[in-house]
Short mmCIF file of C-alpha atoms and ligand atoms in Angstrom, two decimals:
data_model
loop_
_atom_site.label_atom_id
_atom_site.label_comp_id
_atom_site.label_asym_id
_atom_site.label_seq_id
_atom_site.Cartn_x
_atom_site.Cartn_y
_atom_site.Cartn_z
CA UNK L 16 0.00 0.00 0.00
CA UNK L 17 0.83 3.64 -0.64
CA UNK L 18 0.27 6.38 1.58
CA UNK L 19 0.96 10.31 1.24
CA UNK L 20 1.49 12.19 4.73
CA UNK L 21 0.49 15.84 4.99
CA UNK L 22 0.95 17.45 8.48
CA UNK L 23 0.89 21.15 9.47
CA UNK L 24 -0.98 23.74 12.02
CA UNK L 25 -4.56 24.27 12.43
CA UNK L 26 -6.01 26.41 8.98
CA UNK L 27 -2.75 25.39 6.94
CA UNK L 28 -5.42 23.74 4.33
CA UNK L 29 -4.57 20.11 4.76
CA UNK L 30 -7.82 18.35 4.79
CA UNK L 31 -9.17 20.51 1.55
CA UNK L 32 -5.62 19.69 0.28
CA UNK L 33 -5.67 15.95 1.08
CA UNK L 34 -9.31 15.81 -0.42
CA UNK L 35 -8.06 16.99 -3.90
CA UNK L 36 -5.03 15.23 -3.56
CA UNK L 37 -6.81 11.60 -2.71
CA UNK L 38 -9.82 11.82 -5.21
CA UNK L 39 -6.43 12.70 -8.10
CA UNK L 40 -5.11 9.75 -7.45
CA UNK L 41 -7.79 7.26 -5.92
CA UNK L 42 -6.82 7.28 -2.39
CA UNK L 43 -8.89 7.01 0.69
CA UNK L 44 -8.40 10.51 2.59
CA UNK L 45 -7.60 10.20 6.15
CA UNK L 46 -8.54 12.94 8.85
CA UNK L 47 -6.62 12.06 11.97
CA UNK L 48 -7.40 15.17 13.57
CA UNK L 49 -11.46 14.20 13.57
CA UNK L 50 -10.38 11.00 15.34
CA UNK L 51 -8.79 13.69 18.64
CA UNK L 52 -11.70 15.48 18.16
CA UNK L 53 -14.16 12.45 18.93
CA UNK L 54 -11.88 11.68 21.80
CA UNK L 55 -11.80 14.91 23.04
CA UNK L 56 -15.72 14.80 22.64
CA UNK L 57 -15.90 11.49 24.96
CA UNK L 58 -13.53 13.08 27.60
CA UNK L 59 -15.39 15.97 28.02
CA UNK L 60 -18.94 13.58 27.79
CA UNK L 61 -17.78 11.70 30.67
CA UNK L 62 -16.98 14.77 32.93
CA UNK L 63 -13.25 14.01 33.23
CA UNK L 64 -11.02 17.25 33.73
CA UNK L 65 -9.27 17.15 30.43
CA UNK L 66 -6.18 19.12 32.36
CA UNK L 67 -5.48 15.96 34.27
CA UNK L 68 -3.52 13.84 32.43
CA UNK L 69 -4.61 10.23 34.06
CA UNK L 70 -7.96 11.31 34.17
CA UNK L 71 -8.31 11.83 30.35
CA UNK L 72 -5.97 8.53 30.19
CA UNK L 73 -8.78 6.69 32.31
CA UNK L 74 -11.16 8.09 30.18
CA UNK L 75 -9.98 6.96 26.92
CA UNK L 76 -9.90 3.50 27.79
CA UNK L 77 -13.92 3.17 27.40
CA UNK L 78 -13.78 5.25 23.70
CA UNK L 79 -14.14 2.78 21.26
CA UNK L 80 -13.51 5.11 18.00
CA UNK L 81 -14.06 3.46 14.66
CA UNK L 82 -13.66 4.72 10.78
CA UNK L 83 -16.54 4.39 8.23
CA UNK L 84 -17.28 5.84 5.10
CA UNK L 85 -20.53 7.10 3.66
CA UNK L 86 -20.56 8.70 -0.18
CA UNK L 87 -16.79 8.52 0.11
CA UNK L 88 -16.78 11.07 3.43
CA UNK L 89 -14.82 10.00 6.48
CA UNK L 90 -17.43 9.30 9.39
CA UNK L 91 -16.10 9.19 13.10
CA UNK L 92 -18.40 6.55 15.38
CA UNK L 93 -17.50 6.75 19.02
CA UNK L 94 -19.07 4.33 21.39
CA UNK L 95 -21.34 3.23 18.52
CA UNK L 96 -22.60 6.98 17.50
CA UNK L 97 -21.71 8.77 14.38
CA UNK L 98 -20.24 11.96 15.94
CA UNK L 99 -18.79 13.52 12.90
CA UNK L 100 -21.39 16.47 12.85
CA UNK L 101 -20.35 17.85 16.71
CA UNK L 102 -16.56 17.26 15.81
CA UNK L 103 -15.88 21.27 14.37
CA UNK L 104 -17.01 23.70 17.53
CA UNK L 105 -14.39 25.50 19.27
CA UNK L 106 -14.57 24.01 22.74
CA UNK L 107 -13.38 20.40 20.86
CA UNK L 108 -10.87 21.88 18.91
CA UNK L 109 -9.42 23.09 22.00
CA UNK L 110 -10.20 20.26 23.87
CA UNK L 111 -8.36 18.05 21.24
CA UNK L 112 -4.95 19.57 21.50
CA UNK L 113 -5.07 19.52 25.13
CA UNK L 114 -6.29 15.56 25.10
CA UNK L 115 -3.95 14.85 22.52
CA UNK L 116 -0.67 15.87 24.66
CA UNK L 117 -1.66 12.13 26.52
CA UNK L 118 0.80 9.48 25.72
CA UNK L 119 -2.59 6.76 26.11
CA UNK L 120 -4.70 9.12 24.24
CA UNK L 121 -2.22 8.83 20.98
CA UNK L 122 -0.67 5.17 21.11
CA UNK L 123 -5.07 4.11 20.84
CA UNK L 124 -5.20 6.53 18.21
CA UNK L 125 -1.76 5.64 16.38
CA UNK L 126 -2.39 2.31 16.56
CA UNK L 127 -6.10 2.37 14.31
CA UNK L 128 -4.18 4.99 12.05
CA UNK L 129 -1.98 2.66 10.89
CA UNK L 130 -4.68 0.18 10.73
CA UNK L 131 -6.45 2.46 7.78
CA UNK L 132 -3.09 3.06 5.88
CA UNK L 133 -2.15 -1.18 6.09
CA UNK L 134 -5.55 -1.94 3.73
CA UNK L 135 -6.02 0.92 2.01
CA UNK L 136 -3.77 3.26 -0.32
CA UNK L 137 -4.43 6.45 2.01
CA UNK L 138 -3.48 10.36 2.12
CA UNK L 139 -3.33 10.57 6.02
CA UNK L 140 -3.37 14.59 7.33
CA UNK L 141 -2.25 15.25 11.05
CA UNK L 142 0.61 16.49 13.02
CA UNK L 143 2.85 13.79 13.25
CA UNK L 144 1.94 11.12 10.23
CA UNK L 145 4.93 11.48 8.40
CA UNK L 146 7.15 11.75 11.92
CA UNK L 147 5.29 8.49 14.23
CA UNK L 148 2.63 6.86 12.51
CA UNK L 149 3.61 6.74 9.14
CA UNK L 150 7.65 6.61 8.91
CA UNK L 151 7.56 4.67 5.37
CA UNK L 152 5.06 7.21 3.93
CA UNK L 153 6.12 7.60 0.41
CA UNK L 154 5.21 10.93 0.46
CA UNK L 155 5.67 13.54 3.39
CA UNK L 156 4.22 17.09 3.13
CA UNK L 157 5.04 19.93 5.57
CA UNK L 158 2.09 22.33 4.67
CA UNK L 159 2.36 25.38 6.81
CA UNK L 160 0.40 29.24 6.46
CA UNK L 161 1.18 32.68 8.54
CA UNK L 162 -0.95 32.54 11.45
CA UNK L 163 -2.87 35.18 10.28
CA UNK L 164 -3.53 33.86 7.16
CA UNK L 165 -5.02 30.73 8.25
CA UNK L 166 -7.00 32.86 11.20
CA UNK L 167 -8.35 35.29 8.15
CA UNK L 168 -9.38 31.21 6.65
CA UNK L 169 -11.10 29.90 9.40
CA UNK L 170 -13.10 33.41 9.80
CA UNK L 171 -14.29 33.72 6.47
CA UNK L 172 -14.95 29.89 6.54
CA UNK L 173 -17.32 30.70 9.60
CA UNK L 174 -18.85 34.22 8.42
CA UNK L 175 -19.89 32.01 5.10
CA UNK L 176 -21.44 29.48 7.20
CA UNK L 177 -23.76 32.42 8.40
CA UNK L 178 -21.90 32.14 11.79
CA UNK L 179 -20.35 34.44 14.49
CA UNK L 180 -16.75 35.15 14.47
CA UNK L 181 -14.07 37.12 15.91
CA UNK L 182 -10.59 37.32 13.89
CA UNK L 183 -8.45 38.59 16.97
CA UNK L 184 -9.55 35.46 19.29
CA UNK L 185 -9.24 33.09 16.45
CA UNK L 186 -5.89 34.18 16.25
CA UNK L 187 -5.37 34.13 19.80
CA UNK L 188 -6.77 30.43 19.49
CA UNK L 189 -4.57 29.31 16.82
CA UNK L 190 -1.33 30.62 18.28
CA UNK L 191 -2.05 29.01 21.26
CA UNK L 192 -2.94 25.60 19.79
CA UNK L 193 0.39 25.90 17.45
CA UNK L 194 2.51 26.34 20.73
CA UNK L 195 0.83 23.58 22.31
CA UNK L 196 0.86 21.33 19.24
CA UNK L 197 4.53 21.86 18.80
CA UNK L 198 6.13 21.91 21.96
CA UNK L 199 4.09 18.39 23.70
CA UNK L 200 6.84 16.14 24.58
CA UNK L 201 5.18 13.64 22.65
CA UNK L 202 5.05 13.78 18.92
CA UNK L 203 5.25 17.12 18.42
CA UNK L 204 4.25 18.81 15.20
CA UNK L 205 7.35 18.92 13.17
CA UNK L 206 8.89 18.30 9.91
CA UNK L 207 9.82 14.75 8.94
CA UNK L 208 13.65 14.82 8.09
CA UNK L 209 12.67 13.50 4.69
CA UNK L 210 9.57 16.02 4.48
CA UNK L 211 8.86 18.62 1.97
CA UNK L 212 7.64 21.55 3.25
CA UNK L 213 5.45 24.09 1.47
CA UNK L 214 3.80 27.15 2.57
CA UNK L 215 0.11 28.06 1.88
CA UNK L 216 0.39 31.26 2.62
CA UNK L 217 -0.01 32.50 -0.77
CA UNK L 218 -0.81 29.87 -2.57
CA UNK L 219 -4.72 28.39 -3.61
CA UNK L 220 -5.49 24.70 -2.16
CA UNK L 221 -5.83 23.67 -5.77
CA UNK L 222 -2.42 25.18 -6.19
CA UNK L 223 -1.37 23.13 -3.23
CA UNK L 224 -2.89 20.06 -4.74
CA UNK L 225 -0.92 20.59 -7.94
CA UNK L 226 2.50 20.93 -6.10
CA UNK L 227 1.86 17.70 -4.68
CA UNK L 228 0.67 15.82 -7.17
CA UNK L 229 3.87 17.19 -8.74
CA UNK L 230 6.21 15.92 -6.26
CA UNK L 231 4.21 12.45 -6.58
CA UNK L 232 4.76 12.07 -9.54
CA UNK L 233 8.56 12.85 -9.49
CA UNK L 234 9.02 11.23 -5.94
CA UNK L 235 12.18 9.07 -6.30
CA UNK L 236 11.12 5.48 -5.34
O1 DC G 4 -6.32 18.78 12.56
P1 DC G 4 -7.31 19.17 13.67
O2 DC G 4 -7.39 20.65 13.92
O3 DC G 4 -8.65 18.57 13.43
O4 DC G 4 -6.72 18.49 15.00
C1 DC G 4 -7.30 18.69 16.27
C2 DC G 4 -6.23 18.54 17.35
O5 DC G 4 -5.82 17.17 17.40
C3 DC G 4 -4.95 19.36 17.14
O6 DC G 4 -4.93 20.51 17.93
C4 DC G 4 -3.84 18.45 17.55
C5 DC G 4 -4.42 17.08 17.58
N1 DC G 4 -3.85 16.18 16.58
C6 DC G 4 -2.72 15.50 16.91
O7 DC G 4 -2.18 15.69 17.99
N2 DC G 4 -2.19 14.59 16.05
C7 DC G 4 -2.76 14.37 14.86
N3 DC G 4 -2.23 13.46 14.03
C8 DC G 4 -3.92 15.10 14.47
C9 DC G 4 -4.44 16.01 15.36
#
């Protein structure tokens, strides 16, 4: 099986990125980040302090967090329910990158990763897919934006969904969730050694898709 890593900060464009990129070349797109999200969503369900480490750890035993696919769109089933719809609010975004700091939290998570990417050809987005889960990826894409590009991104993405939204605290937000996604002691958002990187800042995501399609195609393997 193939696989194609793309990992960067929140609002760097990797899951519209990884959509084009998959349906090009046939792939099953993988959104890792949805899978934090759901167990972020069962932490905070079972009234565990997601601050305390072997709380959240206790928690995540009982999340049973499966993959499914309906009309070729990634569904995320925790404990039986298809959660995918309550995955995108703020207060699980957050919650995610503080759950996901837990060493328990990622080696469940890791483990059903690599599952999806042993029986499937897969373009896998996340922090650390081309660092931990990954390593044999033939493909690893550092995608990164300014932080105020990608907070400019999210708000229009919310103002067009006829939602509220304040640019400064988005900001605020994603700064915040950049420091704690790349300074965790454990799989910290990084490059891979043997990663490309490539910067969104001003560049379209069918732009994106086209650079690494590119570097598919001319990958040395
Ligand atoms: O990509 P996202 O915004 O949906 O991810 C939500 C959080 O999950 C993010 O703040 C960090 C965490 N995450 C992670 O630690 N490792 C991954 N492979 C994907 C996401």
């Amino acid at each position: 099986m193939s696989s194609i890593a793309i990992d960067g900060p929140a609002g760097a464009g990797k899951s519209t990125v990884a959509k084009i990129v998959a349906a090009e070349l046939g792939f099953v797109y993988v959104d890792t980040g949805a899978m934090y999200r759901a167990m972020a969503l069962h932490v905070l369900g079972r009234g565990a302090d997601i601050n305390d480490a072997s709380a959240v750890a206790g928690a995540c035993e009982s999340a049973d967090i499966s993959i499914e696919r309906k009309n070729g769109e990634q569904r995320v089933i925790l404990n039986g329910e298809d959660v995918t719809g309550r995955l995108r609010t703020e207060q699980v975004s957050s919650a995610a990158s503080v759950v996901s700091v837990v060493p328990a939290v990622r080696a469940k998570l890791v483990m059903l990763q690599r599952e999806l990417a042993v029986k499937e050809n897969v373009v896998m987005d996340g922090r650390d897919i081309g660092t931990v889960v990954l390593p044999d990826a033939a493909l690893k894409i550092f995608l990164t934006a300014d932080a105020e590009v990608r907070a400019k991104r999210r708000y229009l993405e919310l103002i067009a969904k006829g939602e509220e939204a304040d640019e400064a605290k988005i900001l605020e937000d994603i700064k915040k969730r950049d420091q704690r996604d790349m300074t965790r002691a454990e799989a910290p958002l990084k490059k891979a050694d043997d990663g490309v990187s490539v910067d969104s800042s001003d560049m379209s995501a069918k732009e994106v898709a086209a650079k690494i399609l590119e570097l598919w195609r001319n990958r040395s393997e």
